[in-house]
Each structure stands twice: as structure tokens, then as C-alpha cells.
């Protein structure tokens, strides 16, 4: 078996990783089962392997672990590069020759904590706007326009004195930055450095810029914008200045290692110069205005008018303001400067318009056929620029839908203006490509005014922007609508996984709501590789805790100084557990164990009778359940508490804490007993009788075993009473179909999934959804759009049904004790009702690609499974018309099994 796909901290050859995050993973090519492994880590250097002495040699470790091997050598140097490799032995090769090593991977460690101090300072132009007059009209002053500010452009010339061996640019901003070296853009990330609670933690990125440097004069130029730091953010119509700071600042350190062994550094300091530039404002919610007349060509390259190589001044540019790295707004010591543990946000793809047309008023409208997050890129052909008068303004507005009159529907964006403007320079040249860089819009449609000439469909595209999370799962079936539903679920994730998992990308909100994230987390992992993404956000969650240790409602936490609600705050336990379960990452559990334990202690303190009835925060309960949300608050809260306790028992066991595990099991039993006492009657009825009450009680295992069957059939009764519709909101929806399948009611799960009338998933799809809506009634033929006060057409929470498709429909699921897909439990749920004749799909797990598919012919079906090396499975299939089960064991390779379709109201 050959190890491939080597990752450190879930990332491929990361250029900045904190020493305590150095954990290794690999996949194995071949068909064996890893019996043992050996990892070697070497310092960087010219010494060829194996002559170099390793800083860590694990020796041969008898273990099947391949996805979470922590570095265990002597302390790693900071700001250093290491090479590493691994080899594995499988069962067959115990006495054979030693297996081959993988190819070398590498990682570079986070900078020493004190390396910024003295070497670089925060620089910016301050909140002053001497050379900026806010736009004024005849009407009353527009507070938004008054609050928007132009983007600072900062530059520094420097000399490269000889042949360069390597160069790294470590860079971050309070705000957003785009770095340029000698006229070329550095890196492919956008909206860097991303969103954290800047008072506590600021992530920096590291780029290999060796190839961008030239001998002699060089220029490092950086544009800044407000972003989440000092722009509009959230829904309180207050600039973030109220939360973090008032004007963006840059911190950068360019380290050049010369071939002769000497090292020099260029840091941000008072020798930099700046001015407000052609980007007249840039705001995530409001949009961006770019005045091309003010563009200073060559500002980011040597030879710029007035600049001289030894950093003399460029005319018109002025000295920057400078602030030491110590003494940050957060108080003592300032925020931690950490190597970004997450994947970068990038422009992932461009979507051409499905249609471009002109309305009665001469405006162009473009329909991109997909609700997405990003921005629009326009091209204005050369002739048009020539013909256009200087000062021509092109305005691009964005919306998720069209209104009844065929115009852009924007009222549901609330105060987000989502408007980009370009002032053309005219007078020659061209073509020009217009696209913003420091804003973000959630949209399917764009309205373009002021375009000089006729907008050709080939001159407009939507740029899709999100965190770079690679696709992991795919599924198809005999039902095309199911493909459309999965597509909408995935696009909902893509539109909202942008540095943090947000609720929605379009209106003035876009916050990291924990409830939405926990219910969707498992679906998110099946859709895409979100290991590094969630690891980064879980630090934000930890930072967002209240002084008491309570988990919040949102992370990063802006205002909202209260403890999180049930099903929201519980994400503090559920999401780390999910990351461990899906990626085998014990590191994330170890990192957050203390915080989780503290949260559990708070809950226990507040609720000594084991019913969670106190400190429920804002208690959103089963948020957005259609109709009335009748699920008792204490019931929902207690069920989630019991779930936390059960997960904590697993977490404690997985991190080698048997006593704590036992204590959490005991706690879980007490909560379970109190729950049963308070909410479950002798005939299996669960208080209130709502679907969510049953779903939570059954999913969290809170119905005594003897009553489970009765409770499940009552859940089905509640569904039947709703004429085979769901009535679940955010807190129950994700567990609804898994509970039905686990209790033998897959036929009912199918019925709900294929239901077309309101409320249902297909109802959204039938009514044109290309992403999952926030509300079941986002739009209806009878009432049109739901209240614009809260109606996002791109909200992933209700898309949490995706997990059922992978785990149950296809059967790509794990044994209860398994993490990282080491040991599967494959129970495909063939539609006993008979509307679906086949389904197949795959999931790229940390151990490799798992495939599964089935076809039904009459009462029989065949099930094909393909497992990668180092994965075993129990395949459990209905064996005969009586609903009996047959069980098989399978290892790496392809297998085919035959099963018998279960009876309609089937098996347990
Ligand atoms: C958000 C939700 C969030 C909720 C809390 C809404 O404004 O959009 O997704 O979970 O508030 O109830």
C-alpha cells in the first residue's frame, strides 16, 4: 500500500501551521488494511534523505490510524519548514521487505509569537478623510453614503540585493487586504484575512513570493478595505466600528532569504506611504464604488512616478499612521496573531448568464440561473470605453429574485444595498474589465444601468466566491428532482461557507448562527471537505463564549451579549463531535475539551433537576417550524442537553478520559430519566405530540426501549395527521428522516422527501429554488414572497436533509464507535414504496473514496459497494419478505450483494 494525499492539519503543504495543530493524515492506495505505520519528520535543508537526521521518527507503530497522527517529537521550531513522509505496512507484508516511503510533503510552522513586534507595525491612513468628500446630493444626507470610506492604498519600495533562495510574505489586516508585488497579485485568496473576532484573534496568511521578486528595485503594494472589521456587518445597521475598529490597518512582514544565507525583512512601518485610491468605497453589505479616473497605473510596481528604489516618496502619497503590535484594542497583549488554519476564500468559478435582456427603462438584466454568492464581472469593449464620456457610471445591483413587474426584487436584502458602481475613465484604451474585490452579494439576478452600448451575454459573468472547500460527495438516482434538491443544498453551502458558516449571504445579517451550523454540519461534511474550515470556525466559537463559559448564538459574536439558545449553543459540542466523527480528528476534541466540559458544568449547575428549563437564552426553539411551534421549550432544551451528554461521553472516551466518559454517561442517564418522566407517557406519547418532539426524543434516545416502537408509530401518526407533510423547523428537521429510517419507516421518509405540496423540500424546488430557502413558505403562488423582513432564499439549515441521502439512501454511514470512516455500517434504504428504482453515489472520506449504489428489480435489489484501503464495513440488508436482516463483512475492493425489498412499513 502506498500512502498518498498527505495532509498536515487537513491542509496540503501548509505554509503556516501552529505547532500544536501539527497532525498528519494520508490515504493509502491499494486494497490492504494498514497494520502499522511510520512517520518521519525532517528539518528543511539541502541534506538529501535518508542522510538527514529526522526531528521525529515515530518508529513502526502498530496502528490502523491514518487520519489523525499527532506530531510527537521534540518541540518544533517556529517559522521553520519541515519535510515529512510516511510508510505503511499492511497485513500481508508483516515479514516482507519494508514498504516504500510516500513522496515527501512539507509544512511550515507559525511564526514565533514575538516575531511581529519590532519587525512590523499596524499601519493605515486612519479614519481621517482629508482627500475624500463624501458624495452629496440635493436630498437629505444619506447616512450610509456618509459612513462609507475610500480604500487605502499602501506601498513600500525596497531593494533585492542578490539572488533569492526563498521569500515569504506574512500578511494580515484589520479589515481586508489585497497584496501586490511588482504589479502582480499575491496569492489567489480574496476577502483575506477572513473573519475572526479581531479583538481576540487575527489570522494571517503566508505566501511563497520568491518568484515575484526581481533583483534591484521592488515594490510591495497593498489595498485595504473595511470588511468585517470596520464596515457594515450584521443586522443592527451600525458600522462594525462599534464592534471592532474604525479604519482598516495592515500588518505585513516580507522575509527574503538570500542564496548566500543572509536574511532580510521588509515590515510595515512608518517608511510606508499611502493614499486613498480609486476604490472610493468598499463594503461587504453595501457594495463597492470604483472610480477608474483616479486609477494610478503602476502604483504597485517600481518606476512609479516619484518613487525611488530606496523608498523615497511617491508624489501625492503621504506618510502612514503607525501603531505598535502590542497594546491592541482587545487590551493586554492584543489579539493573537495566528497562522490561518482555514482554507482561503477564492473565486471558485464563473457562471455565465442564462439570459440577458433589457427592460422598458433601458436597464440590462442578467439571470445567472443560480442563486449564488460573489459578484458580477463586466467587460466593456475598447470601442465603448473610447466612446463613453469620462465619468459615465455603470451601476450593478443584485437580487435573488424578480418581482411581479419583472424588476429586481431587493426588499428582502433589508438595509444591504448590494450595489457596485464603476466610474469610467473614458478617453481611450480598453477593453476594461470591471469587478469588485472587497464586497460580497447573494444573488441570482443583476441589474446593470449606465452600460455604454449593448451588453452582450459574453461580457457579463457571475463570479462565485466562497471558502475553498473541495467537493466530497455526489449522488444521483432515478429521480431527477432529488438531484436538483442536492444541487440546491450544495449551492446553499457554497453561498454561505465564507470564512465562517453564515445563515445567509444576501441581507444585512450574514452571521455565524450556531443553530444553523449544528443542524447542517453533517450534511456539510458529506457535501464538501470542510475539516479545516470547521476547525478554524470552532476557534471563533471558542472565542465567542461569554465570560461564564456559555456558548453563544453566533460566532464570531458581535453584540448579542447573552448565552446561546438550546440547539444553538449546543453546537459547541455537536460540531466538534461531527468533525471528529467525519474526519477522525481527535485534535479538535482535545483543543476544545475544556470549553465543552465547562459548558456542560454550566448546564448542570443551572438545572439540578436534570430538566433544562433555566438559562434558555433567546430560546428560538424549533425555529421557523411551519404553522405553530408547539414543541415545549423545556423538552427541546432537555433533549439537546441529553444529546450533548451522550456526545461528551464519546468525546471523553475518544480522548482517553474514561472517568469523564463514565460521568457523562451517568449524566446522560439522569437527563434521560428526567426527560422520560416529564415528557413521555406510558403509551409512548411524547408531550405536545409535535413531529419535532418525537424526532428529538427518538434521535437522542430518550424514549425507553420498550416504548420506542410505539413512539415511532406515533411520529408517523403525526405525519399522517399533517397529510404526509413535515412540521419541523430548524431544530428538528435534520433528524427527521434519519429517525424515520432508523425506526423502520423509510417509506414515510421517502414520502416526505418526495412530497410536492407545502411544506416540503420539493415545494421549494418546484417553485424555482436553486438554493434552500430560509422558510418553508419563502414564496408561494398564493401569497408571493413571505415577509421581506425575514426571507432569505439562500439559507442552508433546512437543507440538513442531505445527510439522510448519504447515510441512509446510499448507506454510506459509520458504526457507532467509528470515526473517520474506518468502520462502516452500510444499511441502504431501498424505497419500499417503489418510486425509486436506483440510486448511486460516492463520498470522498479521509481514507479514500467510498462508493455505493443499488438497483431494484421487482422485490429484489442488488447493492454495489466499493471501499478504499484501510476501510471495513458491515453491510446489513433486508434478506427476505419477512423483513429479516442479513449481515455481511466487507473490506477494501468492490463487492456486490443481493437484498430483498423490505415490507412497506418495514424493519426496525
Ligand atoms: C437567522 C437564523 C438564525 C435565527 C435565530 C435568524 O435571523 O437568519 O438563521 O438561526 O435568526 O433564531
mmCIF file of N, CA and C and ligand atoms in Angstrom, residues 235 414 503-504 507 509 513-516 553 568 620 623-624 730 774 790 795 797, ligand 1:
data_model
loop_
_atom_site.group_PDB
_atom_site.id
_atom_site.type_symbol
_atom_site.label_atom_id
_atom_site.label_comp_id
_atom_site.label_asym_id
_atom_site.label_seq_id
_atom_site.Cartn_x
_atom_site.Cartn_y
_atom_site.Cartn_z
ATOM 1 N N UNK A 235 -26.956 42.850 11.471
ATOM 2 C CA UNK A 235 -28.258 43.434 11.154
ATOM 3 C C UNK A 235 -28.599 44.649 11.998
ATOM 4 N N UNK A 414 -33.111 43.878 3.031
ATOM 5 C CA UNK A 414 -33.215 44.825 4.142
ATOM 6 C C UNK A 414 -32.277 46.007 3.873
ATOM 7 N N UNK A 503 -25.643 32.294 8.114
ATOM 8 C CA UNK A 503 -27.027 31.879 7.878
ATOM 9 C C UNK A 503 -27.445 32.173 6.448
ATOM 10 N N UNK A 504 -27.027 33.331 5.933
ATOM 11 C CA UNK A 504 -27.475 33.756 4.613
ATOM 12 C C UNK A 504 -26.452 34.744 4.058
ATOM 13 N N UNK A 507 -28.791 39.460 2.816
ATOM 14 C CA UNK A 507 -29.346 40.600 3.542
ATOM 15 C C UNK A 507 -28.341 41.100 4.588
ATOM 16 N N UNK A 509 -27.302 40.582 7.437
ATOM 17 C CA UNK A 509 -27.230 39.652 8.558
ATOM 18 C C UNK A 509 -25.938 38.846 8.422
ATOM 19 N N UNK A 513 -24.535 31.896 12.753
ATOM 20 C CA UNK A 513 -25.514 31.337 13.705
ATOM 21 C C UNK A 513 -25.182 29.876 14.009
ATOM 22 N N UNK A 514 -25.062 29.574 15.302
ATOM 23 C CA UNK A 514 -24.637 28.230 15.676
ATOM 24 C C UNK A 514 -25.703 27.160 15.417
ATOM 25 N N UNK A 515 -26.977 27.534 15.573
ATOM 26 C CA UNK A 515 -28.039 26.547 15.383
ATOM 27 C C UNK A 515 -28.065 26.040 13.958
ATOM 28 N N UNK A 516 -27.966 26.955 13.027
ATOM 29 C CA UNK A 516 -27.960 26.588 11.622
ATOM 30 C C UNK A 516 -26.771 25.658 11.344
ATOM 31 N N UNK A 553 -25.011 32.445 20.612
ATOM 32 C CA UNK A 553 -25.874 32.176 19.459
ATOM 33 C C UNK A 553 -25.111 32.295 18.154
ATOM 34 N N UNK A 568 -28.779 26.015 19.616
ATOM 35 C CA UNK A 568 -27.796 26.954 19.060
ATOM 36 C C UNK A 568 -26.476 26.766 19.825
ATOM 37 N N UNK A 620 -34.983 30.084 20.674
ATOM 38 C CA UNK A 620 -35.656 30.133 19.359
ATOM 39 C C UNK A 620 -36.484 28.885 19.127
ATOM 40 N N UNK A 623 -37.207 26.779 15.566
ATOM 41 C CA UNK A 623 -37.252 27.996 14.736
ATOM 42 C C UNK A 623 -37.835 27.730 13.342
ATOM 43 N N UNK A 624 -38.815 28.548 12.987
ATOM 44 C CA UNK A 624 -39.429 28.509 11.665
ATOM 45 C C UNK A 624 -40.141 27.201 11.340
ATOM 46 N N UNK A 730 -35.989 24.418 12.294
ATOM 47 C CA UNK A 730 -34.536 24.218 12.255
ATOM 48 C C UNK A 730 -34.040 23.129 13.218
ATOM 49 N N UNK A 774 -34.792 29.915 3.497
ATOM 50 C CA UNK A 774 -34.833 30.050 4.952
ATOM 51 C C UNK A 774 -36.136 29.493 5.529
ATOM 52 N N UNK A 790 -37.856 38.991 6.850
ATOM 53 C CA UNK A 790 -37.018 37.822 7.098
ATOM 54 C C UNK A 790 -37.323 36.749 6.078
ATOM 55 N N UNK A 795 -30.426 29.831 2.490
ATOM 56 C CA UNK A 795 -30.205 29.582 3.920
ATOM 57 C C UNK A 795 -30.049 28.071 4.028
ATOM 58 N N UNK A 797 -29.996 25.793 6.501
ATOM 59 C CA UNK A 797 -30.436 24.952 7.615
ATOM 60 C C UNK A 797 -31.429 23.854 7.203
HETATM 61 C C1 LIG B 1 -31.228 33.801 11.245
HETATM 62 C C2 LIG B 1 -31.317 32.327 11.530
HETATM 63 C C3 LIG B 1 -30.934 32.150 12.954
HETATM 64 C C4 LIG B 1 -32.030 32.795 13.723
HETATM 65 C C5 LIG B 1 -32.036 32.596 15.192
HETATM 66 C C6 LIG B 1 -32.276 34.483 12.071
HETATM 67 O O1 LIG B 1 -32.280 35.834 11.898
HETATM 68 O O2 LIG B 1 -31.349 34.076 9.911
HETATM 69 O O3 LIG B 1 -30.796 31.531 10.584
HETATM 70 O O4 LIG B 1 -30.653 30.863 13.348
HETATM 71 O O5 LIG B 1 -32.140 34.171 13.427
HETATM 72 O O6 LIG B 1 -33.312 32.327 15.519
#
